[in-house]
Short mmCIF file of C-alpha atoms in Angstrom, two decimals:
data_model
loop_
_atom_site.label_atom_id
_atom_site.label_comp_id
_atom_site.label_asym_id
_atom_site.label_seq_id
_atom_site.Cartn_x
_atom_site.Cartn_y
_atom_site.Cartn_z
CA MET A 1 -0.13 -0.06 0.05
CA ALA A 2 1.74 3.08 -1.13
CA HIS A 3 1.71 6.28 1.04
CA PRO A 4 0.63 9.53 -0.64
CA GLN A 5 3.43 11.73 -1.88
CA SER A 6 4.03 14.58 0.81
CA HIS A 7 4.07 17.27 -1.94
CA ALA A 8 0.97 16.17 -3.79
CA PRO A 9 -2.56 17.60 -2.90
CA TYR A 10 -5.18 15.09 -1.82
CA LEU A 11 -7.12 13.95 -4.65
CA TRP A 12 -10.93 13.38 -3.84
CA LEU A 13 -12.13 11.87 -7.03
CA ASP A 14 -13.67 8.39 -6.47
CA LYS A 15 -12.50 8.54 -2.86
CA THR A 16 -15.01 6.92 -0.17
CA VAL A 17 -15.47 9.42 2.67
CA LEU A 18 -17.56 8.84 5.87
CA ILE A 19 -18.37 11.76 7.81
CA THR A 20 -19.82 11.25 11.61
CA GLY A 21 -21.66 13.97 13.17
CA ALA A 22 -23.04 15.27 9.70
CA GLY A 23 -26.01 16.39 11.36
CA GLN A 24 -24.43 19.64 12.07
CA ARG A 25 -24.41 22.32 9.38
CA VAL A 26 -20.69 22.18 8.88
CA GLY A 27 -20.89 18.24 8.20
CA ARG A 28 -23.46 18.90 5.52
CA GLU A 29 -21.53 21.65 3.75
CA LEU A 30 -18.29 19.51 3.88
CA GLY A 31 -20.17 16.33 2.53
CA GLU A 32 -21.27 18.68 -0.58
CA LEU A 33 -17.92 20.12 -0.90
CA LEU A 34 -16.18 16.85 -1.04
CA ALA A 35 -18.92 15.30 -3.32
CA GLY A 36 -18.32 18.20 -5.59
CA LYS A 37 -14.77 17.32 -5.83
CA GLY A 38 -15.76 13.83 -6.89
CA ALA A 39 -15.76 11.86 -3.76
CA ARG A 40 -18.40 9.33 -2.79
CA VAL A 41 -19.65 10.75 0.46
CA TRP A 42 -21.52 9.15 3.35
CA LEU A 43 -23.24 11.45 5.77
CA GLY A 44 -23.59 9.68 9.12
CA THR A 45 -26.22 11.15 11.35
CA ARG A 46 -28.55 9.67 14.22
CA LYS A 47 -31.73 10.45 12.16
CA PRO A 48 -30.93 9.85 8.65
CA GLU A 49 -34.76 10.19 7.99
CA GLU A 50 -34.35 13.85 8.54
CA PHE A 51 -31.84 13.89 5.86
CA ASP A 52 -33.88 12.44 2.90
CA GLN A 53 -34.93 15.71 1.67
CA LEU A 54 -31.60 17.34 2.07
CA VAL A 55 -29.78 14.51 0.16
CA GLY A 56 -32.35 14.65 -2.54
CA MET A 57 -31.64 18.32 -2.97
CA LEU A 58 -27.85 17.81 -3.02
CA ARG A 59 -28.06 15.21 -5.38
CA THR A 60 -29.65 17.42 -8.06
CA ARG A 61 -25.96 18.95 -7.88
CA CYS A 62 -23.85 15.88 -7.03
CA ARG A 63 -25.30 12.54 -7.14
CA ASN A 64 -22.81 10.70 -4.78
CA ILE A 65 -24.08 11.55 -1.50
CA THR A 66 -25.81 8.87 0.83
CA ALA A 67 -27.23 9.53 4.45
CA ILE A 68 -26.72 6.60 6.97
CA ALA A 69 -27.80 6.00 10.36
CA LEU A 70 -24.85 6.65 12.84
CA ASP A 71 -24.98 7.54 16.32
CA ILE A 72 -21.39 8.51 17.38
CA ALA A 73 -22.33 7.91 21.13
CA ASP A 74 -23.39 4.41 20.36
CA ASP A 75 -20.63 1.72 19.74
CA GLU A 76 -23.00 -0.70 18.07
CA SER A 77 -24.60 2.08 15.81
CA ILE A 78 -20.93 2.92 14.64
CA ALA A 79 -19.88 -0.60 13.99
CA GLU A 80 -23.18 -1.15 11.80
CA ALA A 81 -22.54 2.06 9.88
CA VAL A 82 -19.12 1.27 9.08
CA ALA A 83 -19.96 -2.16 8.22
CA GLU A 84 -22.58 -1.00 5.65
CA VAL A 85 -20.08 1.37 4.09
CA GLY A 86 -17.71 -1.43 3.74
CA ARG A 87 -20.28 -3.64 2.02
CA ARG A 88 -21.31 -0.97 -0.47
CA GLU A 89 -17.81 0.57 -1.26
CA GLY A 90 -15.29 -2.12 -0.25
CA ARG A 91 -13.17 0.44 1.56
CA ILE A 92 -13.01 3.82 3.36
CA ASP A 93 -10.47 6.33 2.04
CA VAL A 94 -11.29 9.00 4.64
CA LEU A 95 -12.97 9.10 7.96
CA ILE A 96 -13.93 12.54 9.28
CA ASN A 97 -15.09 12.72 12.73
CA ILE A 98 -16.98 15.99 13.11
CA ALA A 99 -19.57 15.53 15.84
CA ASP A 100 -19.36 17.97 18.72
CA ILE A 101 -21.64 19.05 21.59
CA ALA A 102 -20.97 21.81 23.78
CA PRO A 103 -23.79 22.22 26.36
CA HIS A 104 -21.78 23.88 28.96
CA ARG A 105 -20.92 27.44 27.31
CA GLY A 106 -19.91 29.90 30.03
CA ASN A 107 -19.99 27.39 32.91
CA PRO A 108 -17.10 26.90 35.11
CA ALA A 109 -15.27 23.70 34.79
CA LEU A 110 -15.91 22.60 38.48
CA GLY A 111 -19.60 23.51 38.17
CA LEU A 112 -20.40 21.15 35.17
CA ASP A 113 -23.28 18.65 35.33
CA LYS A 114 -21.72 15.15 35.70
CA ASP A 115 -24.10 13.25 33.06
CA MET A 116 -23.95 16.00 30.43
CA THR A 117 -20.09 16.09 30.98
CA ARG A 118 -20.00 12.20 30.34
CA ALA A 119 -22.10 12.74 27.36
CA CYS A 120 -19.87 15.38 25.98
CA LEU A 121 -17.03 12.65 26.35
CA ASP A 122 -18.92 10.14 24.46
CA VAL A 123 -19.61 12.31 21.58
CA ASN A 124 -16.49 14.44 21.39
CA PHE A 125 -13.74 11.96 22.53
CA VAL A 126 -14.92 8.32 22.75
CA GLY A 127 -17.12 8.08 19.71
CA PRO A 128 -14.25 9.32 17.26
CA TRP A 129 -11.81 6.88 18.93
CA LEU A 130 -14.38 4.08 18.27
CA ALA A 131 -15.22 5.08 14.81
CA ALA A 132 -11.34 5.00 14.09
CA GLN A 133 -11.19 1.44 15.41
CA HIS A 134 -13.91 0.10 13.56
CA ALA A 135 -12.96 1.79 10.27
CA LEU A 136 -9.16 0.81 10.35
CA PRO A 137 -9.61 -2.55 8.65
CA LEU A 138 -11.40 -0.70 5.71
CA LEU A 139 -9.06 2.20 5.76
CA ARG A 140 -6.10 -0.25 5.29
CA ARG A 141 -7.48 -1.22 2.00
CA SER A 142 -6.87 2.23 0.70
CA CYS A 143 -3.68 3.64 -0.94
CA SER A 144 -4.28 7.26 0.47
CA ALA A 145 -6.30 6.53 3.89
CA MET A 146 -6.54 9.17 6.52
CA VAL A 147 -8.70 9.94 9.74
CA VAL A 148 -9.61 13.55 10.42
CA ASN A 149 -10.59 14.54 13.96
CA VAL A 150 -12.10 18.06 13.85
CA THR A 151 -11.85 19.47 17.33
CA SER A 152 -12.62 22.86 18.85
CA GLY A 153 -10.78 25.11 21.19
CA MET A 154 -7.52 23.77 20.42
CA ASP A 155 -4.35 25.07 18.48
CA GLY A 156 -1.72 23.06 16.71
CA THR A 157 0.56 22.48 19.60
CA GLY A 158 -1.94 20.75 21.83
CA PHE A 159 -2.55 23.56 24.06
CA GLU A 160 -5.83 25.41 24.66
CA GLU A 161 -6.21 28.73 23.04
CA GLU A 162 -7.45 31.68 25.02
CA PRO A 163 -11.15 31.13 26.15
CA ALA A 164 -13.55 32.09 23.57
CA PRO A 165 -17.40 31.87 24.20
CA GLU A 166 -17.76 30.35 20.63
CA ARG A 167 -15.58 27.54 21.71
CA GLY A 168 -17.94 26.34 24.49
CA GLY A 169 -16.66 25.37 28.10
CA ALA A 170 -14.59 22.73 29.71
CA GLY A 171 -17.43 20.23 28.79
CA ASN A 172 -16.19 20.15 25.06
CA ARG A 173 -12.72 21.80 25.37
CA ALA A 174 -11.48 19.07 27.54
CA PRO A 175 -12.35 16.29 25.27
CA ALA A 176 -11.11 18.29 22.39
CA ALA A 177 -7.58 18.32 24.06
CA GLY A 178 -7.84 14.71 24.80
CA LEU A 179 -8.71 13.82 21.11
CA HIS A 180 -5.93 16.22 19.82
CA LEU A 181 -3.44 14.24 21.98
CA LEU A 182 -4.95 10.82 20.82
CA SER A 183 -4.59 11.94 17.26
CA ARG A 184 -0.84 12.44 17.84
CA VAL A 185 -0.41 9.09 19.62
CA VAL A 186 -2.25 7.15 16.99
CA ALA A 187 -0.47 8.92 14.13
CA THR A 188 3.04 7.91 15.64
CA GLU A 189 1.75 4.38 16.32
CA LEU A 190 0.53 3.76 12.83
CA ARG A 191 3.61 5.20 11.14
CA MET A 192 5.75 2.76 13.33
CA GLU A 193 3.57 -0.03 12.50
CA ALA A 194 3.85 0.98 8.70
CA GLY A 195 7.57 0.86 8.70
CA LEU A 196 7.56 -2.64 10.25
CA ARG A 197 5.23 -3.66 7.53
CA LYS A 198 7.02 -1.68 4.87
CA SER A 199 3.88 -0.24 3.81
CA GLY A 200 1.91 3.07 3.79
CA ALA A 201 0.62 4.47 7.16
CA VAL A 202 -2.92 5.73 7.72
CA ARG A 203 -2.75 9.48 7.97
CA ILE A 204 -4.07 10.93 11.12
CA LEU A 205 -5.07 14.49 11.28
CA SER A 206 -6.57 16.87 14.03
CA VAL A 207 -8.02 19.88 12.74
CA ALA A 208 -9.57 22.96 14.68
CA PRO A 209 -11.06 25.52 12.36
CA PRO A 210 -10.69 28.95 13.82
CA ALA A 211 -13.04 30.29 16.23
CA GLY A 212 -16.28 31.49 14.60
CA GLY A 213 -15.96 29.57 11.56
CA ALA A 214 -19.03 27.79 10.48
CA GLY A 215 -20.89 26.22 7.42
CA MET A 216 -18.99 26.35 4.29
CA ALA A 217 -16.11 28.58 5.53
CA ALA A 218 -15.33 25.76 8.28
CA ALA A 219 -15.74 23.11 5.62
CA GLU A 220 -13.15 24.68 3.47
CA GLN A 221 -10.70 25.12 6.16
CA ILE A 222 -11.15 21.42 6.90
CA VAL A 223 -10.27 20.74 3.47
CA ALA A 224 -7.35 22.83 3.17
CA ALA A 225 -5.79 21.27 6.29
CA ILE A 226 -6.14 17.80 4.83
CA ALA A 227 -4.39 19.11 1.58
CA ARG A 228 -1.28 20.19 3.50
CA PRO A 229 1.80 17.85 3.17
CA SER A 230 2.57 17.28 6.77
CA SER A 231 0.95 14.09 8.40
CA GLU A 232 1.00 15.97 11.97
CA PRO A 233 -2.00 16.98 13.60
CA SER A 234 -2.36 20.60 12.59
CA ARG A 235 -4.69 23.72 12.78
CA PRO A 236 -5.66 25.75 9.65
CA SER A 237 -4.32 29.19 9.68
#
């Protein structure tokens, strides 16, 4: 399995892309953007029936978009969705984890509700980790595979930015920090494993669009980060 050349932009034509958390606006915009570049896009959402009309509309511009049931907080749901994409496509080239909940905006870290904080961890940290686990066998069938973890409230060094209300509170910023670190650890492990196997590594990216980015603007920033030559977790400028 060949590793993509570091100087070449990522080519989306005929790539199979699974986006988790696509119920958010940026997920939908990202799906449309990538489908327009020739990728076969699967939009994972907890309620795919709500996407029927949207997907129908998008297909008038790009036919290669499909909605699929995927609850990022449910291990079984993730496994079933990944398996269905595998049955239909044979591989996954790019997994993009974009789900994010931030219910504690403005609340102090030591005043957070325990149950909601655990829900944030499930969606913002544990879910992306499980999605990568389930998708890895299908990613290894690709010659240019990558996992993109979209986080909030992080810069490219792994340290939190100065607090900003649009970033949310500790309920989503702490999981974002954990996911950023996890991305770096997994990237290193997969590079070491690829060296032993003399094959290409699955690329791991951690991307944090700038504060205030939304919709198509954030989607374009994510795509720009993916196109960068470095395989280290990064933050678009």
